[in-house]
Tab-separated table of C-alpha atoms and ligand atoms in Angstrom:
chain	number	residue	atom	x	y	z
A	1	UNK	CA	-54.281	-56.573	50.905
A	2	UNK	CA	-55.151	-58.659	53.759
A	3	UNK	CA	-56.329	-57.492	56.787
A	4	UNK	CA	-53.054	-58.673	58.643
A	5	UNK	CA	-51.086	-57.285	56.030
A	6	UNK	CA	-53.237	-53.753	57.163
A	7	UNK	CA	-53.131	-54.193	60.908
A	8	UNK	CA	-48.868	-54.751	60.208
A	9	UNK	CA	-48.769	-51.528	58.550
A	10	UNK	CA	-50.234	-49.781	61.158
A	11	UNK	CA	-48.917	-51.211	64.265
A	12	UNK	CA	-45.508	-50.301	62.321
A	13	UNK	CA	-46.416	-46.359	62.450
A	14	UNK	CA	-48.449	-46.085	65.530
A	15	UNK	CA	-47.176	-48.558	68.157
A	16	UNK	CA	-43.757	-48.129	69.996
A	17	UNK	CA	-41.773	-50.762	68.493
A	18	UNK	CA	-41.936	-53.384	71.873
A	19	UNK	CA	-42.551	-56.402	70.464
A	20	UNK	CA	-42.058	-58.808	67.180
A	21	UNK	CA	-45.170	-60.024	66.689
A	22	UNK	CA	-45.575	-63.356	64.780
A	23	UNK	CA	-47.827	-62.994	61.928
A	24	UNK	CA	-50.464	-64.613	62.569
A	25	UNK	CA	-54.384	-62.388	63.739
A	26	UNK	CA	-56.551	-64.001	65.624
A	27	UNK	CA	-59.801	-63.501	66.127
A	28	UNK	CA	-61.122	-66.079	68.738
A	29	UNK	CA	-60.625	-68.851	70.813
A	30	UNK	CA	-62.476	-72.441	71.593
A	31	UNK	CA	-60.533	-74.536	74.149
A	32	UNK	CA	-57.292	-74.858	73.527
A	33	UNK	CA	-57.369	-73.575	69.894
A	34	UNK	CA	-57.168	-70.138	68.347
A	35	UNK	CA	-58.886	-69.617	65.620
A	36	UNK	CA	-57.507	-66.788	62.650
A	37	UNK	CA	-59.349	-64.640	60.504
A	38	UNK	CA	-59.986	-67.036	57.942
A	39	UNK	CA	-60.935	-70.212	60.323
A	40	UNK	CA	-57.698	-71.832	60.790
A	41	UNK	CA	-57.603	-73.647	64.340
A	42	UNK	CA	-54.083	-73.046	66.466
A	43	UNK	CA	-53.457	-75.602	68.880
A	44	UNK	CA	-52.347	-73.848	71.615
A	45	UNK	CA	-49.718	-74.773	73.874
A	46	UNK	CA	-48.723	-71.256	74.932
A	47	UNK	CA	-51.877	-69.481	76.110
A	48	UNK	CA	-51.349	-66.524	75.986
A	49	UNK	CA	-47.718	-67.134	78.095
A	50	UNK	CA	-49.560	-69.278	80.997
A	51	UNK	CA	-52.429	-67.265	81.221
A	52	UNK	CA	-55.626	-68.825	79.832
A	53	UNK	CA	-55.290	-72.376	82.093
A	54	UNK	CA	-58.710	-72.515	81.649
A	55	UNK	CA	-58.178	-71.963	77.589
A	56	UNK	CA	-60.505	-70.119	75.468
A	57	UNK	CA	-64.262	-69.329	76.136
A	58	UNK	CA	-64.454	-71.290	78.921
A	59	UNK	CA	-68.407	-71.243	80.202
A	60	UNK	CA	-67.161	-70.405	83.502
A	61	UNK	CA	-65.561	-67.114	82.878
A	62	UNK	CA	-68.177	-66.075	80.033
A	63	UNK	CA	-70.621	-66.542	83.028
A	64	UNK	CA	-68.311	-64.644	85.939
A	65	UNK	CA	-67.496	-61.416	83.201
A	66	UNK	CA	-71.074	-61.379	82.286
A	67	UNK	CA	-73.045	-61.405	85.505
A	68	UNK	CA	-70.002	-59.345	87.514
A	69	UNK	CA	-69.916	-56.333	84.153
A	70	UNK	CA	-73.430	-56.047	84.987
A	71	UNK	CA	-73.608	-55.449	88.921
A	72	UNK	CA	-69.554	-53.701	89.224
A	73	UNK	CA	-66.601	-53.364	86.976
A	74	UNK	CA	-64.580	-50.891	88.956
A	75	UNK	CA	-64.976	-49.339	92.409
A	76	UNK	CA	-61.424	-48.348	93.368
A	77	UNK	CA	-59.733	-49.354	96.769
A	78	UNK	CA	-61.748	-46.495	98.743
A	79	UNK	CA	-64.842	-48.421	99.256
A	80	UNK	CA	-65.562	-52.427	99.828
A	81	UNK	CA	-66.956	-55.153	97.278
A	82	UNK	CA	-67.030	-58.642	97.826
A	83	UNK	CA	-64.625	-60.373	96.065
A	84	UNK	CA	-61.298	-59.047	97.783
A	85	UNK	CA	-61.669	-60.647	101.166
A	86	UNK	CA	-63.185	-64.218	99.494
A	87	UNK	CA	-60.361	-64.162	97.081
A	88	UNK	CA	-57.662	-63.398	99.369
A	89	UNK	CA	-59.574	-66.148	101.396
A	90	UNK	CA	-59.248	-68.734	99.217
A	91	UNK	CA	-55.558	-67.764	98.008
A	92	UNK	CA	-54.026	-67.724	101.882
A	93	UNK	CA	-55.402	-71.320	102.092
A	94	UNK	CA	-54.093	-72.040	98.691
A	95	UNK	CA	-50.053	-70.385	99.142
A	96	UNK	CA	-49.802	-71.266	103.430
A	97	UNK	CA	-49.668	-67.320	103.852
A	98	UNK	CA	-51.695	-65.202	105.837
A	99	UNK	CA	-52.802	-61.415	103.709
A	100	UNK	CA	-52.957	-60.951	100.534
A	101	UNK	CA	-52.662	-57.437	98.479
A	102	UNK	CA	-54.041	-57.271	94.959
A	103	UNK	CA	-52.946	-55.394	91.832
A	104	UNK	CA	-53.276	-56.005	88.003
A	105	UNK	CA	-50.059	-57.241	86.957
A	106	UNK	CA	-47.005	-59.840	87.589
A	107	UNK	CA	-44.306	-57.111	87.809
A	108	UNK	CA	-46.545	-55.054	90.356
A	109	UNK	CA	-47.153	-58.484	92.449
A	110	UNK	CA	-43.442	-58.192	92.799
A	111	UNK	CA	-42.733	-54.592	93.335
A	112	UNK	CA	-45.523	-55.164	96.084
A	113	UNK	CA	-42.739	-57.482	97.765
A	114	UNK	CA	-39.724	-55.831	97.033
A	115	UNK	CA	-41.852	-52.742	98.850
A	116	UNK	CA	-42.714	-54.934	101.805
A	117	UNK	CA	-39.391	-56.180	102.349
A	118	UNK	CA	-37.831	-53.159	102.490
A	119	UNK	CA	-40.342	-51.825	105.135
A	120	UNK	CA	-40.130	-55.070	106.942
A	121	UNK	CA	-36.335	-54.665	107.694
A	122	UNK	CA	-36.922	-51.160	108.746
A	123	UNK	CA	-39.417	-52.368	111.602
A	124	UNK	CA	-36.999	-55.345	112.313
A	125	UNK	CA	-34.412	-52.697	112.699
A	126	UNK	CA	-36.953	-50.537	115.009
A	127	UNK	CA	-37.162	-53.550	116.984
A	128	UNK	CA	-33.025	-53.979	117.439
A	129	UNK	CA	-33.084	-56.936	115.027
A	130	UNK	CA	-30.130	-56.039	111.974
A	131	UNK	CA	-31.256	-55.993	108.680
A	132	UNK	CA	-30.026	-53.579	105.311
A	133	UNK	CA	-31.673	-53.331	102.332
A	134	UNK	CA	-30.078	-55.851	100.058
A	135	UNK	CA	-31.987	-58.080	97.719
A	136	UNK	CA	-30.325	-61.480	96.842
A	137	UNK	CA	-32.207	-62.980	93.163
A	138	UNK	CA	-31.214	-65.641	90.962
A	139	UNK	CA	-28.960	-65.901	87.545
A	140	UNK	CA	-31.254	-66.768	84.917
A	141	UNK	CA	-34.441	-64.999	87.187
A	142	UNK	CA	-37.163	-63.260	85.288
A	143	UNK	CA	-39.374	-60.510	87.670
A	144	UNK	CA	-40.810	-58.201	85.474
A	145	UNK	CA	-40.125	-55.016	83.687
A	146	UNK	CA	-40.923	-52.177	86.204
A	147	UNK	CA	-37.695	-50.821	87.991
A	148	UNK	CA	-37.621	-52.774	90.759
A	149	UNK	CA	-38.456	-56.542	89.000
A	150	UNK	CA	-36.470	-55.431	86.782
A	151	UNK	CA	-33.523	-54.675	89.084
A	152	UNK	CA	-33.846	-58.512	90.388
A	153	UNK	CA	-34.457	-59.880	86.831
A	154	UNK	CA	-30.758	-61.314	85.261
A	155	UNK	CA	-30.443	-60.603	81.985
A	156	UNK	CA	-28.404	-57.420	81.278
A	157	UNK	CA	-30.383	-56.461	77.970
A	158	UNK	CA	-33.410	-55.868	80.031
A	159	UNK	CA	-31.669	-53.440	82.573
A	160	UNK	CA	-28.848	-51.577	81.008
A	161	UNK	CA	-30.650	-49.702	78.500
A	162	UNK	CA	-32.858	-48.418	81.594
A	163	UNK	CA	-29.803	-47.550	84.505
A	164	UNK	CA	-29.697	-46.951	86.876
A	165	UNK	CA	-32.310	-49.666	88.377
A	166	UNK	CA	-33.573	-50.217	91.728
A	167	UNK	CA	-29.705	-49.904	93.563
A	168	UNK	CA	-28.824	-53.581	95.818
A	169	UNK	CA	-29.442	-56.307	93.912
A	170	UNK	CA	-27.047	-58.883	93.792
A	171	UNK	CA	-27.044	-62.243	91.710
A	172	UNK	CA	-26.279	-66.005	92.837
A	173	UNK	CA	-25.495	-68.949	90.736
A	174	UNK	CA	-28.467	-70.795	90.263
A	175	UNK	CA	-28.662	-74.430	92.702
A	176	UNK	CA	-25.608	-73.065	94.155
A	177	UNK	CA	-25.932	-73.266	97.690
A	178	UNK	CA	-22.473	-72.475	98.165
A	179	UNK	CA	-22.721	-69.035	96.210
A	180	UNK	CA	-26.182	-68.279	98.067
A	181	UNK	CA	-23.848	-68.737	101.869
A	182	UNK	CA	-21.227	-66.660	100.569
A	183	UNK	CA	-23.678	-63.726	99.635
A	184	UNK	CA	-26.048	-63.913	102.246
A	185	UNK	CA	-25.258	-61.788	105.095
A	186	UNK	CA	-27.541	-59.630	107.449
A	187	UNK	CA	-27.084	-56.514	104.767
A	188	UNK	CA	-29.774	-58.930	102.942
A	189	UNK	CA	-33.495	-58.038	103.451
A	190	UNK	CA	-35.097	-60.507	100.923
A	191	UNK	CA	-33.950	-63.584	98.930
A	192	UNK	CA	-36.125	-63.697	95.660
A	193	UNK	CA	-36.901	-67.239	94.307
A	194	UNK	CA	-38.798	-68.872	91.269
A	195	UNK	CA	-39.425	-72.883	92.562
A	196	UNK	CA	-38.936	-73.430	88.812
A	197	UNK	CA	-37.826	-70.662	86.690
A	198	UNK	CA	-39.901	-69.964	83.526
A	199	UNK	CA	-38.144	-67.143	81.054
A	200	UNK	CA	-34.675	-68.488	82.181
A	201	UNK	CA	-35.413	-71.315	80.463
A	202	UNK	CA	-38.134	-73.843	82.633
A	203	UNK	CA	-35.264	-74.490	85.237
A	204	UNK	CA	-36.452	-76.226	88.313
A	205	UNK	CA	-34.446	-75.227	91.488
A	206	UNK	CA	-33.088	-78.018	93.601
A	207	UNK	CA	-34.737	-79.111	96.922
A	208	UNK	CA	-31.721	-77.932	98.714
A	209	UNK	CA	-30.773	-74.961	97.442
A	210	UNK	CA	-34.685	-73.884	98.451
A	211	UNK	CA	-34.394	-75.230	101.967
A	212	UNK	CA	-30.592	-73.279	102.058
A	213	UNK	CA	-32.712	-70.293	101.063
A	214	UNK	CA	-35.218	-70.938	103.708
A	215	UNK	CA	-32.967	-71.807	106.468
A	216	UNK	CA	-30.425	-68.997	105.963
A	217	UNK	CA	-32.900	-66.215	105.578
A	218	UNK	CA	-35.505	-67.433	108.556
A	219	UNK	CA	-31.815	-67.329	110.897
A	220	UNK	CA	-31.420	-63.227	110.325
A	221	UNK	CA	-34.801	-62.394	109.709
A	222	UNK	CA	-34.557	-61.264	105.809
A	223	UNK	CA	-37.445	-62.796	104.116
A	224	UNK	CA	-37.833	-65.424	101.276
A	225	UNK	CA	-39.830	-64.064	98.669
A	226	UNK	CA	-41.085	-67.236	96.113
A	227	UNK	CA	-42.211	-65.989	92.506
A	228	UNK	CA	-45.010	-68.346	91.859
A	229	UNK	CA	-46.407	-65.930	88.816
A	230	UNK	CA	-45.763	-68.590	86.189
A	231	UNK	CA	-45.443	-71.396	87.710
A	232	UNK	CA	-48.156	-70.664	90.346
A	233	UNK	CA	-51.915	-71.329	90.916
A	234	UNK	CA	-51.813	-75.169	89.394
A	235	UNK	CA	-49.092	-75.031	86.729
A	236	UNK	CA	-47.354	-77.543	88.073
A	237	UNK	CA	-50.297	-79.838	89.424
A	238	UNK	CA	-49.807	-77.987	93.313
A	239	UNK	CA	-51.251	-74.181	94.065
A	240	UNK	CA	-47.549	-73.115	94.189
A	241	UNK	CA	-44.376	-74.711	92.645
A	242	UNK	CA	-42.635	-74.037	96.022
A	243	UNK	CA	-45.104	-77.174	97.676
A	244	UNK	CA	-43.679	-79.498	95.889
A	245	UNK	CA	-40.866	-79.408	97.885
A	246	UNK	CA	-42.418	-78.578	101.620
A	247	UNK	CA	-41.073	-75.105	101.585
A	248	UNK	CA	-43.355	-72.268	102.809
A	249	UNK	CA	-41.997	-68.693	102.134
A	250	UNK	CA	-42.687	-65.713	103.864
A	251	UNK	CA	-43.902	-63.914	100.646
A	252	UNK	CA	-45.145	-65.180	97.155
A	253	UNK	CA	-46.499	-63.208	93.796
A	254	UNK	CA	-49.393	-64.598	91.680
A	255	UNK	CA	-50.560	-63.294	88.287
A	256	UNK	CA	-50.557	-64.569	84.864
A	257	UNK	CA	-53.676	-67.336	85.145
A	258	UNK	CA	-54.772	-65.868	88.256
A	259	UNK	CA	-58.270	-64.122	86.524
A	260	UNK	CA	-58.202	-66.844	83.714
A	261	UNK	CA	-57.047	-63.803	81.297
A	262	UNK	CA	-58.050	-60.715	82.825
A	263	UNK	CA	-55.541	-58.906	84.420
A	264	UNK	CA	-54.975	-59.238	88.618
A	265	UNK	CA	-51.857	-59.734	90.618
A	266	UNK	CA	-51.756	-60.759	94.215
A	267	UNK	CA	-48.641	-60.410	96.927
A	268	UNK	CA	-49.258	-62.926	99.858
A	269	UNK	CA	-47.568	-62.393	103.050
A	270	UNK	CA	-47.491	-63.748	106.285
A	271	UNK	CA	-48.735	-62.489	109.210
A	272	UNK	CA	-45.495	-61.171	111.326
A	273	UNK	CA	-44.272	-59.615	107.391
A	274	UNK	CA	-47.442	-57.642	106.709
A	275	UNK	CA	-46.687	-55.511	110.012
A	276	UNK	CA	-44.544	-53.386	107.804
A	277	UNK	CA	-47.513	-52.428	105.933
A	278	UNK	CA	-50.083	-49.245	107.258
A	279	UNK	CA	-52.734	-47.374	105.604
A	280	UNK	CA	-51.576	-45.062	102.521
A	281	UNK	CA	-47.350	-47.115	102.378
A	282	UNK	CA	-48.583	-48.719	99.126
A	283	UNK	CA	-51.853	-48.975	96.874
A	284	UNK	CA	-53.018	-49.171	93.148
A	285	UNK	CA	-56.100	-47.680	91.638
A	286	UNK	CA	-57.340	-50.854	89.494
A	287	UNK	CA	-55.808	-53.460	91.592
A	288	UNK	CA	-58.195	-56.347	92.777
A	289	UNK	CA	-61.147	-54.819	90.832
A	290	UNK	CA	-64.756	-56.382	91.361
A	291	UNK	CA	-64.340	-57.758	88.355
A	292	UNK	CA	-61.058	-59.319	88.182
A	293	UNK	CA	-61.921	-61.128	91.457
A	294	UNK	CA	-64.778	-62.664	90.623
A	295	UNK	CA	-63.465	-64.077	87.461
A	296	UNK	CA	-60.420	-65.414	89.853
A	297	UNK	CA	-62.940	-66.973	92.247
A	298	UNK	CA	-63.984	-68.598	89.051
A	299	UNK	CA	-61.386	-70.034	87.663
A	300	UNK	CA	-60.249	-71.426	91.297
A	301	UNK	CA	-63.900	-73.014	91.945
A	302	UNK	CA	-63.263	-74.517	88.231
A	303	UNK	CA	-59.632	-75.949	88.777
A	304	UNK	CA	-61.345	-77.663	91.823
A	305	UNK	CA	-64.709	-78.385	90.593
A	306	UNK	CA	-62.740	-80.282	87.209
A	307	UNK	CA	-59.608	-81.342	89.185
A	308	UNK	CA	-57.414	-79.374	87.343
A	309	UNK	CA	-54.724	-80.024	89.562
A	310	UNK	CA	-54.734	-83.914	89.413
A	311	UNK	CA	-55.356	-83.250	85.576
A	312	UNK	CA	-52.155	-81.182	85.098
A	313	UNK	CA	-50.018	-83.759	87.065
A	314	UNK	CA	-51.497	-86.578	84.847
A	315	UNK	CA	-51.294	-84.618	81.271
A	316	UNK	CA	-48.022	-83.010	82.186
A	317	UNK	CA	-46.799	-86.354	83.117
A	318	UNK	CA	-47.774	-88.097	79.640
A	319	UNK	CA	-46.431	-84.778	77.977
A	320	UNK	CA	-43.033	-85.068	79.724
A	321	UNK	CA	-42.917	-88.714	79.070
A	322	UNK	CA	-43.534	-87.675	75.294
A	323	UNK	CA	-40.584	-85.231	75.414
A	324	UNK	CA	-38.442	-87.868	77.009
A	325	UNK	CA	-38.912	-90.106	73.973
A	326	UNK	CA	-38.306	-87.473	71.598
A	327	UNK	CA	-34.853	-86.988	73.340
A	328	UNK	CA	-34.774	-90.464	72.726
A	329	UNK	CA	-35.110	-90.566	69.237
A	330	UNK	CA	-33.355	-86.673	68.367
A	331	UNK	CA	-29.738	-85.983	69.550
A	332	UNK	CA	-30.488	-82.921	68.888
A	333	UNK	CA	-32.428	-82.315	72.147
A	334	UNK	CA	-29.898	-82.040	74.843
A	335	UNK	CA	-32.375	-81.859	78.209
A	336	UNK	CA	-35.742	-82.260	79.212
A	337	UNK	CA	-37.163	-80.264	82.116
A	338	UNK	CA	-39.856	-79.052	84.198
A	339	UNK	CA	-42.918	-79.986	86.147
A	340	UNK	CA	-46.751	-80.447	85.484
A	341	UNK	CA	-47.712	-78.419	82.320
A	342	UNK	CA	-44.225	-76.405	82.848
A	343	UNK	CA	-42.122	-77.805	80.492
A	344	UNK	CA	-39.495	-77.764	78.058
A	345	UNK	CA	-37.020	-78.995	75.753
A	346	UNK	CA	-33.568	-77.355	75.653
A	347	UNK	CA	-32.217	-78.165	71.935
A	348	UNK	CA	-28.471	-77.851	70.568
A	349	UNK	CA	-28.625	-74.554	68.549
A	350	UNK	CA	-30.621	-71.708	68.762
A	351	UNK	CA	-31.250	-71.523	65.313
A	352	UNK	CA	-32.557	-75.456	65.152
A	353	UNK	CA	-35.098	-73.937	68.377
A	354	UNK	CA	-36.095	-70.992	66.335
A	355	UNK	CA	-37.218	-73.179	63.151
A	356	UNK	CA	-38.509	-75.767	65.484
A	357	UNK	CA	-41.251	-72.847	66.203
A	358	UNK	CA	-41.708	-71.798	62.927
A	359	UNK	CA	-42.316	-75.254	61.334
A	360	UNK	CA	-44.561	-75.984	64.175
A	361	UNK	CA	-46.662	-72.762	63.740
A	362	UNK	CA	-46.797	-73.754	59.765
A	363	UNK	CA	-48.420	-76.948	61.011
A	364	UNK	CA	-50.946	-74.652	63.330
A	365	UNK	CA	-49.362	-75.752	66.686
A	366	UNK	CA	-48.068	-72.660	68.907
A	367	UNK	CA	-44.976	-72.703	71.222
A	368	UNK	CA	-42.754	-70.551	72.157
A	369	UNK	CA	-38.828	-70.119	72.625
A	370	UNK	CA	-37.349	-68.857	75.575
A	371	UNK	CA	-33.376	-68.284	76.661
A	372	UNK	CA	-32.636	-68.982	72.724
A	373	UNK	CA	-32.302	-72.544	72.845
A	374	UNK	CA	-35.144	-73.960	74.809
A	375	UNK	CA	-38.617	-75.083	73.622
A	376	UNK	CA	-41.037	-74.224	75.865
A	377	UNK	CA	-44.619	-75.670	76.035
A	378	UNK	CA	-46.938	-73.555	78.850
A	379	UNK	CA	-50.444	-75.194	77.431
A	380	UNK	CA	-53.690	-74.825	79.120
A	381	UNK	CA	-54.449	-77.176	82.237
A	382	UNK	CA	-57.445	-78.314	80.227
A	383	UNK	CA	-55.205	-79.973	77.706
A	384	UNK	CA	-55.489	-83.580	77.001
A	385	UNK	CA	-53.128	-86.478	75.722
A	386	UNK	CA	-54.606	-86.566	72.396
A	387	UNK	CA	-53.136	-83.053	71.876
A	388	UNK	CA	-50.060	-84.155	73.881
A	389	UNK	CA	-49.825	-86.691	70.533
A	390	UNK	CA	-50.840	-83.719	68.041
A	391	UNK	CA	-48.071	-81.375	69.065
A	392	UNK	CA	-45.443	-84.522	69.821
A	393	UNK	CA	-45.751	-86.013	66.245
A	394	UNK	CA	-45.506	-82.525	64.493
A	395	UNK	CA	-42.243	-82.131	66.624
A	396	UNK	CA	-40.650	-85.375	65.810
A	397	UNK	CA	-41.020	-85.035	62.194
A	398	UNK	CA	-39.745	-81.501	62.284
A	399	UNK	CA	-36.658	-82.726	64.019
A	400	UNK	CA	-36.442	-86.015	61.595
A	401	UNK	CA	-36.191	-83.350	58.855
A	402	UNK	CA	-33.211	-81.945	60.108
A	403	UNK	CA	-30.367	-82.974	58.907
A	404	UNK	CA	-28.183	-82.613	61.944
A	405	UNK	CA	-30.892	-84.484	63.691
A	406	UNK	CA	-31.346	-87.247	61.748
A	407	UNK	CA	-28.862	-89.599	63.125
A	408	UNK	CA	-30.016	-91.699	66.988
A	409	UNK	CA	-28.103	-90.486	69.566
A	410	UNK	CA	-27.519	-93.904	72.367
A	411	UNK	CA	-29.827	-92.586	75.334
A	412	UNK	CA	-26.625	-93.044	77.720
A	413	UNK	CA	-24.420	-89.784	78.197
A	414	UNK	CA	-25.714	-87.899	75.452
A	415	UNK	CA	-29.339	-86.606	77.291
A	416	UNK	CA	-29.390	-85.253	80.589
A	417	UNK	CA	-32.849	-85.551	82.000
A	418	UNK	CA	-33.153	-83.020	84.720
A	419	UNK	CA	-36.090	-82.696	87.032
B	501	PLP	C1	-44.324	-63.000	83.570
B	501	PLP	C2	-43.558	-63.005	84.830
B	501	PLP	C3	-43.419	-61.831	85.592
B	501	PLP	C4	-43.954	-60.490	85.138
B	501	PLP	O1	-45.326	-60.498	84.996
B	501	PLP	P1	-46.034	-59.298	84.153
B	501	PLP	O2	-47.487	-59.537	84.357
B	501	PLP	O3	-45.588	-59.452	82.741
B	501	PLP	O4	-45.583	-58.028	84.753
B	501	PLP	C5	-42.737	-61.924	86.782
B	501	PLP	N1	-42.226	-63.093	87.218
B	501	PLP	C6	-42.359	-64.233	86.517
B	501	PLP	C7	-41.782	-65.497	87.064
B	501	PLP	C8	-43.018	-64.224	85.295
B	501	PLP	O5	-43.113	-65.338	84.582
């Protein structure tokens, strides 16, 4: 018996049944591989669901988890350390917002907003300005699990089992602007926004349905709340996905590559919005740890130090223009979307996507499937083109395998390229 084989058994009897792990252990990391029990390298084009930008064993956060477990792993919020107010120093100049609270988790990040907003429209209210208690989010959203993100999150298999959720949430057609008008109203406290949704499906939003949000929630009041937890902190070669289209929100969550691995949420607010806020309203016992913050100063003095960002723009663009051929070549793959190292293919079937993954973890290349149909490639920012042309190959012969892929679709009509 192998010692997966074991670990499967086991995890059967003693874990609740969560998740459907792929069968694969690993026991270490170099870069952007994984590396299994017996020595077989993983390329890596998941990590870890946009966590590890910086990959695996990176020297930098070796040296920020060694030296910071020596001096101070955990204080709690009672008493000061260092790292909070250099952190939140260096994220307010990164996001355009003003105070930052930290906690250990994406879902948190959010609940920390959906908290805020709520108290916000009760002082706005205090100070004869209308505003209820509404949240608008998007179809397609993702925000987490807890009852609140989960409340704003869109697909009904994560919330039904759990009702009732958070109560006033209401869901608009995604790019819609039209939709968005008709469901805005003063009862709304908080829009919720992803600049380019990630579990939906890697769905950029349009420029003008994100200055509609903007415009319509800065005329009440109600605040625009921008999920940047995947797609923030470089992703998509800017801090936050919502720059790339001049839009500054009142409110954005950060988490998965935050801490390079180690868990740490942040909610960033502006100014006039983190009025709502007093001593004792809100607070977490691990949140923005000594630890976790100096491993995030780390990985932020890295992405500049190794211009991540300009990296990620030029990587992401070869990888996209990859993708693009592949569309090319497959008729199978019906769109091509996102930004930076946020991308994805969308493919015809769900079952084609689902062996697409398979094949390519036989060949020792990970990716992952998300909204059934859709490809989705979240790799490190250290990734370079030569593994772009690893991963790319691998795909193209999977796809030249199929049989329902075999014949050249004309480029015209056939493949919508979206943003
Ligand atoms: C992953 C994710 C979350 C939830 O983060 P957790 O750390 O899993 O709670 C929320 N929003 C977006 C956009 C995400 O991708």
């Amino acid at each position: 018996m192998t010692h997966l084989d074991e670990l499967r058994a086991a995890e059967a009897k003693l874990l609740l049944g969560t998740y459907e792990r792929n069968p694969l252990l690993f026991v270490r990391g170099e870069s952007v591989y994984l590396i299994d029990e017996d020595g077989g390298r993983y390329l890596d084009l998941l990590s870890g669901i946009g966590v590890n930008a910086l990959g695996y064993a990176h020297p930098a956060i070796e040296k920020a988890v060694a030296e910071q477990s020596r001096r101070l792993i955990h204080i709690s919020n009672l008493y000061y350390h260092q790292g909070q107010a250099a952190l939140a120093l260096r994220l307010t100049e990164a996001t355009g917002l003003d105070r930052a609270f930290f906690c250990n988790s994406g879902t948190e990040a959010n609940e920390a907003a959906l908290k805020l907003a709520r108290a916000y429209a009760r002082l706005k209210c205090s100070e004869g300005v209308q505003l209820g208690s509404k949240f608008l989010a998007l179809e397609n959203s993702f925000h987490g699990r807890t009852m609140g993100s989960v409340a704003a999150t869109w697909k009904d298999k994560y919330r039904e089992p759990f009702d009732p959720v958070m109560p006033g949430v209401e869901f608009v057609r995604f790019n819609d602007v039209a939709d968005l008008k008709a469901k805005f109203s003063t009862e709304v406290c908080a829009v919720l926004v992803e600049a380019v949704q990630g579990e939906g499906g890697v769905r950029p939003m349009s420029r003008e349905f994100l200055q509609a949000a903007r415009e319509l929630t800065r005329s009440t009041g109600a605040l625009l709340i921008a999920d940047e937890i995947q797609s923030g902190m470089g992703r998509t070669g800017k801090w936050c996905a919502y720059q790339h289209d001049s839009i500054q929100p009142d409110v954005t969550t950060l988490a998965k590559p935050l801490a390079g691995g180690i868990p740490l949420g942040a909610m960033l607010c502006s100014e006039d919005a983190a009025r709502a806020i007093h001593a004792g309203m809100h607070g977490t016992t691990f949140g923005g740890g000594p630890l976790a913050c100096a491993v995030a100063l780390a990985v932020i003095d890295t992405i500049e130090r190794e211009h991540l960002l300009e990296h990620v723009t030029e990587v992401g663009g070869y990888f996209r223009q990859r993708l693009e051929q592949l569309a090319g070549r497959h008729a199978a793959v019906v769109d091509v979307r996102g930004l930076g190292l946020m991308l994805a293919i969308e493919l015809e079937s769900a079952d084609l996507a689902k062996h697409a993954v398979s094949e390519m973890m036989k060949r020792r290349i990970l990716i992952n499937r998300t909204s059934d149909t859709v490809l989705r490639f979240l790799p490190p920012f250290i990734l370079r083109s030569e593994h772009v042309d690893e991963a790319m190959d691998a795909l193209d012969q999977i796809l030249s395998e199929q049989p329902a892929a075999t014949a050249a679709a004309p480029l015209t009509g056939g493949t919508q390229i979206g943003r």
